Short mmCIF file of C-alpha atoms in Angstrom, two decimals:
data_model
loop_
_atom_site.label_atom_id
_atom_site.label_comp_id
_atom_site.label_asym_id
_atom_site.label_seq_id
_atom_site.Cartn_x
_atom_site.Cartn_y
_atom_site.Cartn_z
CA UNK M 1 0.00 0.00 0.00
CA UNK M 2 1.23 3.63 -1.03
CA UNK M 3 0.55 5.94 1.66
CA UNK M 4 1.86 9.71 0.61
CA UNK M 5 2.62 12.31 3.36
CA UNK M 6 0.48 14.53 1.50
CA UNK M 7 -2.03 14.32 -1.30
CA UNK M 8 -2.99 17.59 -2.31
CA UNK M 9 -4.50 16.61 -5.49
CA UNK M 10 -7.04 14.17 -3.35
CA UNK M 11 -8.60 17.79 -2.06
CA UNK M 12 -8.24 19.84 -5.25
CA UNK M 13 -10.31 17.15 -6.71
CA UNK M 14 -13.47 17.21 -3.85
CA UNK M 15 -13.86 21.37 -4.70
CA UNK M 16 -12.52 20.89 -8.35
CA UNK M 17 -15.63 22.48 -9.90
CA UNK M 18 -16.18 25.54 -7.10
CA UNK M 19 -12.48 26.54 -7.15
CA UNK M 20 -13.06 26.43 -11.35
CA UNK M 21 -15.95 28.84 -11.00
CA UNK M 22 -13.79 31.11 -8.26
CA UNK M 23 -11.06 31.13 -10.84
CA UNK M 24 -12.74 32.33 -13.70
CA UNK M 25 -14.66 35.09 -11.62
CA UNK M 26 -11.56 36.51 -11.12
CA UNK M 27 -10.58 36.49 -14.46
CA UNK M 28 -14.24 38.16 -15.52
CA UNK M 29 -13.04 40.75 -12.92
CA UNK M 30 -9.16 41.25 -13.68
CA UNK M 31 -9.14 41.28 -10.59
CA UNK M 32 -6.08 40.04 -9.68
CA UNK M 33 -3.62 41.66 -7.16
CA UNK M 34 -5.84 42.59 -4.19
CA UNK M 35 -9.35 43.57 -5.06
CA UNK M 36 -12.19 42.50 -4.21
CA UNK M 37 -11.97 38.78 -4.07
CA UNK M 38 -9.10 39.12 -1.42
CA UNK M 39 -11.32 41.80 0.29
CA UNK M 40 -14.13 39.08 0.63
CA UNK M 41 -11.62 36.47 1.97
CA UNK M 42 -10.50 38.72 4.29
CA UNK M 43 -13.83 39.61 6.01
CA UNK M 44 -14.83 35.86 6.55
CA UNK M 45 -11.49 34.85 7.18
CA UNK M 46 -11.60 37.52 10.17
CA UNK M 47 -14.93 36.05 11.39
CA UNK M 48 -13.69 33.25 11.42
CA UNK M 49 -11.03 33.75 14.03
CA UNK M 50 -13.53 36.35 15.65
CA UNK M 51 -11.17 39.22 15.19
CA UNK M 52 -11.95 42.22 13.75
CA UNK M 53 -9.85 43.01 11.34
CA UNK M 54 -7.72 40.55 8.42
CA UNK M 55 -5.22 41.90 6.22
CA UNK M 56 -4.39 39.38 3.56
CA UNK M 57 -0.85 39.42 2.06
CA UNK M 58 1.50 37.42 -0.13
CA UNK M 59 3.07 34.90 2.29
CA UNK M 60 3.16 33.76 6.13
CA UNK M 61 6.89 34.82 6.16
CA UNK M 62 5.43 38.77 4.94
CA UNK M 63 2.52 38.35 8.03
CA UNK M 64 5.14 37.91 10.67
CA UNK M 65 7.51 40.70 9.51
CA UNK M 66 4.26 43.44 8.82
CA UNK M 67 2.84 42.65 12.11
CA UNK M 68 6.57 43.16 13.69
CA UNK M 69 6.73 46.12 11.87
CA UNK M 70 3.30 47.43 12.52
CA UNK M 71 4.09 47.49 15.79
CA UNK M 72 7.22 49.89 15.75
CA UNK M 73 9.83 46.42 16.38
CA UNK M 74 12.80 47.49 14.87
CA UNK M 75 17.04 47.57 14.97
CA UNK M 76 18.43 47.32 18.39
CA UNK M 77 15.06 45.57 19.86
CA UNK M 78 14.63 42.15 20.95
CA UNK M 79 12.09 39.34 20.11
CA UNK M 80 11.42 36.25 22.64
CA UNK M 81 10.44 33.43 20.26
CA UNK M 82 11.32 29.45 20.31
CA UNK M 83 13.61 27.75 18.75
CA UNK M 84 11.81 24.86 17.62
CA UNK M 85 10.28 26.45 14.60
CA UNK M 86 10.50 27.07 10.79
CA UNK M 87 12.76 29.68 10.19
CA UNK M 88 10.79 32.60 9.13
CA UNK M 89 9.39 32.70 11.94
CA UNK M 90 13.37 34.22 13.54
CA UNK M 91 13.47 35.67 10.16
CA UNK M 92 11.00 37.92 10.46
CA UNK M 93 12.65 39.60 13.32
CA UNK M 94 15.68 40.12 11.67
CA UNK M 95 13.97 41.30 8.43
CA UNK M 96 13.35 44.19 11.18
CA UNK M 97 16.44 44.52 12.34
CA UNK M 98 15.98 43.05 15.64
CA UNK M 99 17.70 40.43 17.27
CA UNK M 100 15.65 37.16 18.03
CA UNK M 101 16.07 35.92 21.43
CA UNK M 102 14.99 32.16 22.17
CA UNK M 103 13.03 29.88 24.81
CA UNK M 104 13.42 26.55 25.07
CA UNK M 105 9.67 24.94 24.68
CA UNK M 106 7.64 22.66 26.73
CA UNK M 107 8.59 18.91 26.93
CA UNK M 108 4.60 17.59 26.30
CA UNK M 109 2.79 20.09 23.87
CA UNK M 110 6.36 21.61 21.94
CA UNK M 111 5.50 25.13 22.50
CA UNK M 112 7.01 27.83 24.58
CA UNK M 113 7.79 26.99 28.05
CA UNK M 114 5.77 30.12 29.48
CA UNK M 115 8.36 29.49 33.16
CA UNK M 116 11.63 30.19 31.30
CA UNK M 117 10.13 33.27 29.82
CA UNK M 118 10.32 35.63 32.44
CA UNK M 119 14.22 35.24 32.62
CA UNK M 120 14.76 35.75 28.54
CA UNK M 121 13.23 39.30 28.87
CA UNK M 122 15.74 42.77 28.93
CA UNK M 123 14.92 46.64 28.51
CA UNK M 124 15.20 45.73 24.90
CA UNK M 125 12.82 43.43 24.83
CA UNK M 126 9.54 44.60 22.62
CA UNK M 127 7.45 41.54 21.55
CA UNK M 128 7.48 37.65 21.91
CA UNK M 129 5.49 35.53 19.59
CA UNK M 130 4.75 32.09 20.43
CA UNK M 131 4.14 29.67 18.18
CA UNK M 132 1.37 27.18 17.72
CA UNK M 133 3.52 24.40 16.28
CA UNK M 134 2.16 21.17 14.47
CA UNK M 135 -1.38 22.85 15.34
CA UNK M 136 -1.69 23.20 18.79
CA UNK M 137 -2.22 26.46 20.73
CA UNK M 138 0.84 27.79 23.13
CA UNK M 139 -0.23 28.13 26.67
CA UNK M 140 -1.24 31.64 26.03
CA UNK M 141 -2.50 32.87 29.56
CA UNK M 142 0.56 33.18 31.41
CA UNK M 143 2.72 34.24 28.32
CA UNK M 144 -0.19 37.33 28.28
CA UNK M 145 0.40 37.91 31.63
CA UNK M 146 4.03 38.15 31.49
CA UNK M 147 3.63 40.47 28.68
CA UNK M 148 1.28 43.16 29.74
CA UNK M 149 3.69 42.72 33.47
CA UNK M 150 6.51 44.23 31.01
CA UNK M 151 4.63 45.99 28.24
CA UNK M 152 5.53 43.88 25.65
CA UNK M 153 3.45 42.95 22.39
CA UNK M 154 2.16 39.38 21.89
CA UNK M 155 2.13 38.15 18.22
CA UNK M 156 1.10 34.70 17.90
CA UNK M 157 2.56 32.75 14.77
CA UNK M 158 -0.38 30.62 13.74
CA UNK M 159 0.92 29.69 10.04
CA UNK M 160 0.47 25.99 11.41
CA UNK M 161 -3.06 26.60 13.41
CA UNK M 162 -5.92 27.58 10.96
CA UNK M 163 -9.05 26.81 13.06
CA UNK M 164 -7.06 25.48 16.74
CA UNK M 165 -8.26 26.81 19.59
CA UNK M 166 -7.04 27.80 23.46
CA UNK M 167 -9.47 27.41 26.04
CA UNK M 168 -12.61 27.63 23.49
CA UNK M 169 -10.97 30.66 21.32
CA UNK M 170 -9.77 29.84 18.14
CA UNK M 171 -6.28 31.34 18.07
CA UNK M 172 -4.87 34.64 16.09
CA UNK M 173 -6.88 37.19 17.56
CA UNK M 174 -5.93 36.27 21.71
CA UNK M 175 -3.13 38.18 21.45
CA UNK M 176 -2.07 41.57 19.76
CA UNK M 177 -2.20 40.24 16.73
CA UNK M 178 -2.28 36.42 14.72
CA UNK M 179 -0.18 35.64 11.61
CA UNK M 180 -1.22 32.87 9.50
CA UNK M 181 0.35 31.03 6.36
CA UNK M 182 -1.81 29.62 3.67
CA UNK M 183 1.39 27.96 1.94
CA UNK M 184 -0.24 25.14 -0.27
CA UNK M 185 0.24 22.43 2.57
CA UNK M 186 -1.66 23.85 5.44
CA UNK M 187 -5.02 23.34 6.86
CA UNK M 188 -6.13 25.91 5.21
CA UNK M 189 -4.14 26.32 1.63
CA UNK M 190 -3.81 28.23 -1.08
CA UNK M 191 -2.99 27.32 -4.50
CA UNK M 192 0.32 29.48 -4.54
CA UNK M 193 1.66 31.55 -1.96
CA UNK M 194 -0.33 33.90 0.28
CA UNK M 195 -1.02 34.39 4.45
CA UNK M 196 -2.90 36.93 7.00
CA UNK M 197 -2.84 38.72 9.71
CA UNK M 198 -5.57 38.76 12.42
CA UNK M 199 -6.37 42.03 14.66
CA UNK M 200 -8.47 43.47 17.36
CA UNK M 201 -6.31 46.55 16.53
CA UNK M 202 -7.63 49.32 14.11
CA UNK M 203 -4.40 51.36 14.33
CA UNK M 204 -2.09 48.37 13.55
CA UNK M 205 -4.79 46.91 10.60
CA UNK M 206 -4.63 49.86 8.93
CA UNK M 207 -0.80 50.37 9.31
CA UNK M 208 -0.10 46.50 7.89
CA UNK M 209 -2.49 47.34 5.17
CA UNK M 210 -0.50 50.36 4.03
CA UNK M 211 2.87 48.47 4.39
CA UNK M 212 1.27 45.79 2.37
CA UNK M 213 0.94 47.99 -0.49
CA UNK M 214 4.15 50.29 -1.14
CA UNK M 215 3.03 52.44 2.24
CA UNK M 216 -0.09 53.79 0.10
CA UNK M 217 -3.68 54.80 2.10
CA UNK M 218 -4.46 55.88 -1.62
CA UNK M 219 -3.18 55.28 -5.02
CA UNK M 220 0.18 56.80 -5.19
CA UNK M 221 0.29 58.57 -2.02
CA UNK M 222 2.89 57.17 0.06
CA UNK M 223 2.53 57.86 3.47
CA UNK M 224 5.64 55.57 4.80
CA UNK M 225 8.27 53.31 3.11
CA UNK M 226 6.41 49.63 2.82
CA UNK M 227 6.37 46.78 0.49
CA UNK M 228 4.45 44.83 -2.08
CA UNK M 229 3.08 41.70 -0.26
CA UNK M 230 -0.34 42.50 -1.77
CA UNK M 231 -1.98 39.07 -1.91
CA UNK M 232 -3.21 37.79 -5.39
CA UNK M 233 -6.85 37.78 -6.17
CA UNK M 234 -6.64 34.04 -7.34
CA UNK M 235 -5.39 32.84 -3.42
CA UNK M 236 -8.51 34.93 -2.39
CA UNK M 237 -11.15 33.14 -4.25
CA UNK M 238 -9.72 29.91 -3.86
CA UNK M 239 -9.00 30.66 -0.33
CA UNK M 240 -12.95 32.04 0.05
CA UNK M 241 -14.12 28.59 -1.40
CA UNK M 242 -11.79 26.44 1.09
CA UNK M 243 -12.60 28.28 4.34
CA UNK M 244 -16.23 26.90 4.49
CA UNK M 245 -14.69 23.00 4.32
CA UNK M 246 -12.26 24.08 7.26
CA UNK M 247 -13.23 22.45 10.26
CA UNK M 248 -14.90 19.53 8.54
CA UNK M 249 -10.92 19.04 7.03
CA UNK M 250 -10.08 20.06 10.81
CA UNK M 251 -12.38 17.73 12.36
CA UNK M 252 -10.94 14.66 9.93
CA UNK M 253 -7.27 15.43 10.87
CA UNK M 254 -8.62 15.00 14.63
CA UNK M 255 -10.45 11.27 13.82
CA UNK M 256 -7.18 10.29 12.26
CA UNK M 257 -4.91 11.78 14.87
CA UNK M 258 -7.29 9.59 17.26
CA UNK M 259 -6.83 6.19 15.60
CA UNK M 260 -2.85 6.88 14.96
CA UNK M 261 -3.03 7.57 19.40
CA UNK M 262 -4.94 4.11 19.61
CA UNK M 263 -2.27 1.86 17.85
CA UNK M 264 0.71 3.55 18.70
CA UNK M 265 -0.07 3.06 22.33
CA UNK M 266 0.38 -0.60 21.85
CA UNK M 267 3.97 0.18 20.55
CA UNK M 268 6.21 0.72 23.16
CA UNK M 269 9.20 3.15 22.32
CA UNK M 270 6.42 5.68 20.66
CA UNK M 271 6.07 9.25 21.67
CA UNK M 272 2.73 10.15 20.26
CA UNK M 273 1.95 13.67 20.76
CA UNK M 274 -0.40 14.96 23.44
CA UNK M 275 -3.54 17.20 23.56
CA UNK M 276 -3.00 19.44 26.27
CA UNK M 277 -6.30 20.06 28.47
CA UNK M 278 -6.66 23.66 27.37
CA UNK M 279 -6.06 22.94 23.46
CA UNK M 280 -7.87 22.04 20.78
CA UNK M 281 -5.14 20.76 18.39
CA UNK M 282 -6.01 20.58 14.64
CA UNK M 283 -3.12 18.31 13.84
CA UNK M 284 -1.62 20.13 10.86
CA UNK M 285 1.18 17.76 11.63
CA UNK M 286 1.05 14.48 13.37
CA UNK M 287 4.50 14.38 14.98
CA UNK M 288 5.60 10.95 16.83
CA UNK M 289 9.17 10.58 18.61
CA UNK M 290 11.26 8.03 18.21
CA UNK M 291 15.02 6.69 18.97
CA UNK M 292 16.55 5.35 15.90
CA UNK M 293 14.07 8.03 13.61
CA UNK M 294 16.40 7.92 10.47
CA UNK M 295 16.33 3.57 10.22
CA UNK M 296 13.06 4.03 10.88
CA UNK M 297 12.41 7.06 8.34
CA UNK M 298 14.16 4.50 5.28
CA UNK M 299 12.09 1.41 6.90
CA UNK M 300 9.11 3.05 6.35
CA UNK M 301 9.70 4.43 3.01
CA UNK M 302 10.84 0.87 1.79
CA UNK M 303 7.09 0.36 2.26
CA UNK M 304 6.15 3.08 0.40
CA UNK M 305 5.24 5.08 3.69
CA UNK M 306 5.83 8.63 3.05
CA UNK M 307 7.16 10.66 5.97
CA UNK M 308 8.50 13.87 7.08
CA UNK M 309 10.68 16.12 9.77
CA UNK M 310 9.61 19.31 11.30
CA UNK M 311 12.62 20.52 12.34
CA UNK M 312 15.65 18.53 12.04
CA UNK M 313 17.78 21.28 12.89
CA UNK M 314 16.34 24.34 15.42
CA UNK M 315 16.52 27.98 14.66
CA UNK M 316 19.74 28.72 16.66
CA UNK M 317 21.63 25.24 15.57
CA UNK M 318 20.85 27.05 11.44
CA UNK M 319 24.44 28.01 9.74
CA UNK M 320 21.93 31.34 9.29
CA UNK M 321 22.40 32.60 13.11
CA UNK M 322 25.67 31.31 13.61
CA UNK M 323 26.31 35.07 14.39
CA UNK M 324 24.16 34.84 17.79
CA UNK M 325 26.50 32.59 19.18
CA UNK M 326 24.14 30.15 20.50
CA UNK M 327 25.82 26.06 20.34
CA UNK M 328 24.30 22.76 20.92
CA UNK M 329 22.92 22.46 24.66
CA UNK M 330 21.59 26.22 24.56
CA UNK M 331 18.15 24.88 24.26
CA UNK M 332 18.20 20.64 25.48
CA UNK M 333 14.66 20.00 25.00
CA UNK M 334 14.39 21.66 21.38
CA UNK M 335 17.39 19.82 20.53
CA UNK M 336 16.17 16.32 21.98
CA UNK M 337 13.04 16.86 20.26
CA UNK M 338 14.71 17.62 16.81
CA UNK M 339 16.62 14.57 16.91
CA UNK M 340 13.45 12.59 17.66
CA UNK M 341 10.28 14.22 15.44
CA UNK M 342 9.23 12.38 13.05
CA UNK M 343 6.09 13.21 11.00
CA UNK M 344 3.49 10.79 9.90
CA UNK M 345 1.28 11.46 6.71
CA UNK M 346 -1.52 13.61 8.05
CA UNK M 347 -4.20 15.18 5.57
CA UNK M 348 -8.04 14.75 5.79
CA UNK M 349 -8.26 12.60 3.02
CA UNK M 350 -6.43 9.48 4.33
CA UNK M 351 -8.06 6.53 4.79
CA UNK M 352 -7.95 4.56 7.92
CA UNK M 353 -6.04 1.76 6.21
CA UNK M 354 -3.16 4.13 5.21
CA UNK M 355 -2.91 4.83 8.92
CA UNK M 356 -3.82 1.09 10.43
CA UNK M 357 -1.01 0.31 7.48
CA UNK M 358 1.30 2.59 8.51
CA UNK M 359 1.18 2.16 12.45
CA UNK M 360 1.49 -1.82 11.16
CA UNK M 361 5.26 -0.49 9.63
CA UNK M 362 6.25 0.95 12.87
CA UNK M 363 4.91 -1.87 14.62
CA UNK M 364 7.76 -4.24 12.78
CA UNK M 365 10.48 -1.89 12.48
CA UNK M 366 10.42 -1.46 16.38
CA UNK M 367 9.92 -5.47 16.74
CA UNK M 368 12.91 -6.22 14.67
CA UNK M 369 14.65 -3.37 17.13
CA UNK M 370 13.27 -5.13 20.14
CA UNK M 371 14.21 -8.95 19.12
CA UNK M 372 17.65 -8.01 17.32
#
């Protein structure tokens, strides 16, 4: 049995006549960089995450670094972030000129340990964005509570959390502002490149939309220095159509993420990951951890299991930010987990005997391990 990490096409297919139709609005329209198809995205997309504001723009990378910017981060200011993320997330802040400044994360749920935070803060501290990795929330309350204690500015990076929730709220708009990807791959992707940023924050909505487009409030009057990250008005419409199938995709990830905890607790040596009590985790990856992950990575792919790694090397291990100094043992827990994550396929379309299949691979592979 074939069982591919990812089968985008599987999806396409299921909406392949309403995305058609979306498509060839927008070419009835021209309406095709901004406009009014990303201007309907963004108001659903924004009640969606109960927030009151969306700005749509060209990538989850260009999200991060607006809403840094929107909020005045800039050169000698430091970020708190973790260091068991993708890389734009670090990026971002030095795209501002700041300097990122890393927690190690939480053994269980792989998100910011909220008790080291206090001690990572300094007077140049101006914003720390946790991250909802794989698709769970961060334990927001006490990392909001350290923040307003020091008047600092919580983004959350939510490029991997379309539709997850913290205690009942879906996540973007808890803190000061929400940054999502819609990179093809995610929950909730586009066909191309695009992302958002959430908002209870008129001031800072209105600043990321004029940084969005060249620093313009009006056609060529430039009221600051900004960027194009206008997002197309294909990703838009496609993105309108595939928000309404959300959390019926959501709620699929979550049956399969249940079977996958079912038969990998019969295999001992498995770290499945865990829900914590306040989360509602939407599984855009379905990380295990294992000893021996790389035997185990070309095991399963001799059986034509399809897998992944999210991260195999954290932020401050990257060639990238050899400059910060930072060298293995900085951050134990990001590093043991790195060494260990190993991604399962995961996508709402997989069938219960890919997974029953699959969990049957790891099954052997740790048998063989066990009996020599």
């Amino acid at each position: 049995m074939k069982v591919p990490f990812l089968d985008l096409k599987a999806q396409y297919m299921s909406i392949r006549e309403e995305i058609h139709l979306a498509l060839q609005s927008v070419l009835n329209d021209t309406a095709f960089a901004g406009g009014k198809y990303v201007a309907q995205f963004e108001a659903k997309f924004a009640d969606y995450c109960k927030a009151d504001f969306a700005i749509g723009v060209n990538s989850g990378t260009s999200a991060l670094w607006l809403a840094l910017l929107g909020l005045g981060v800039g050169p000698g200011d430091e970020v708190i972030t973790v260091p068991s993320t993708f890389i734009a997330t670090a990026e971002a802040i030095s795209y501002c000129g700041a300097k990122p400044v890393f927690v190690d994360i939480d053994e269980q749920t792989y998100n910011l340990n909220a008790e080291l935070l206090e001690a990572a803060i300094t007077e140049r501290t101006r914003a720390i964005i946790p991250v909802h990795l794989f698709g769970q929330s961060a334990d927001l309350d006490p990392i909001l509570t350290i923040a307003r204690r020091h008047g600092l500015w919580v983004i959350e990076d939510a490029c991997q959390a379309h539709g997850a929730e913290y205690k009942g709220q879906r996540v973007g708009a808890i803190g000061d502002a929400g940054c999502f990807s819609f990179y093809p791959g995610k929950n909730l992707g586009a066909y191309g490149e695009a992302g958002a940023v959430v908002t209870n924050n008129a001031k800072l909505a209105e600043k990321i939309r004029m940084l969005r487009d060249h620093g313009q409030s009006k056609k060529y009057y430039h009221q600051m220095i900004g960027w194009n990250a206008r997002m197309e008005g294909f990703q838009g419409a496609i993105l309108e159509v595939k928000l309404k199938y959300l959390n019926a995709w959501n709620n699929a990830r979550r049956q399969h993420a249940q079977l996958y905890r079912q038969l990998l607790a019969e295999i001992p040596g498995v770290i499945p990951p865990v829900e914590a009590d306040y989360a509602r985790h939407i599984y855009h990856v379905y990380a295990i951890r294992v000893s021996h992950r790389d035997e185990l990575i070309k095991f399963l792919a001799e059986k034509d299991v399809q897998t992944g790694i999210h991260y195999p090397v954290p932020v401050h291990l990257q060639q990238a930010y050899d400059s910060l100094g930072l060298r293995p043992g900085s951050y134990p827990v990001a590093e043991r987990c790195a060494r260990e994550f190993l991604s399962l396929p995961m996508y709402p379309e997989l069938t219960d005997a890919q997974i029953e299949y699959t969990v049957q691979q790891i099954r052997q592979f740790m048998e063989q391990r066990t009996n020599g």
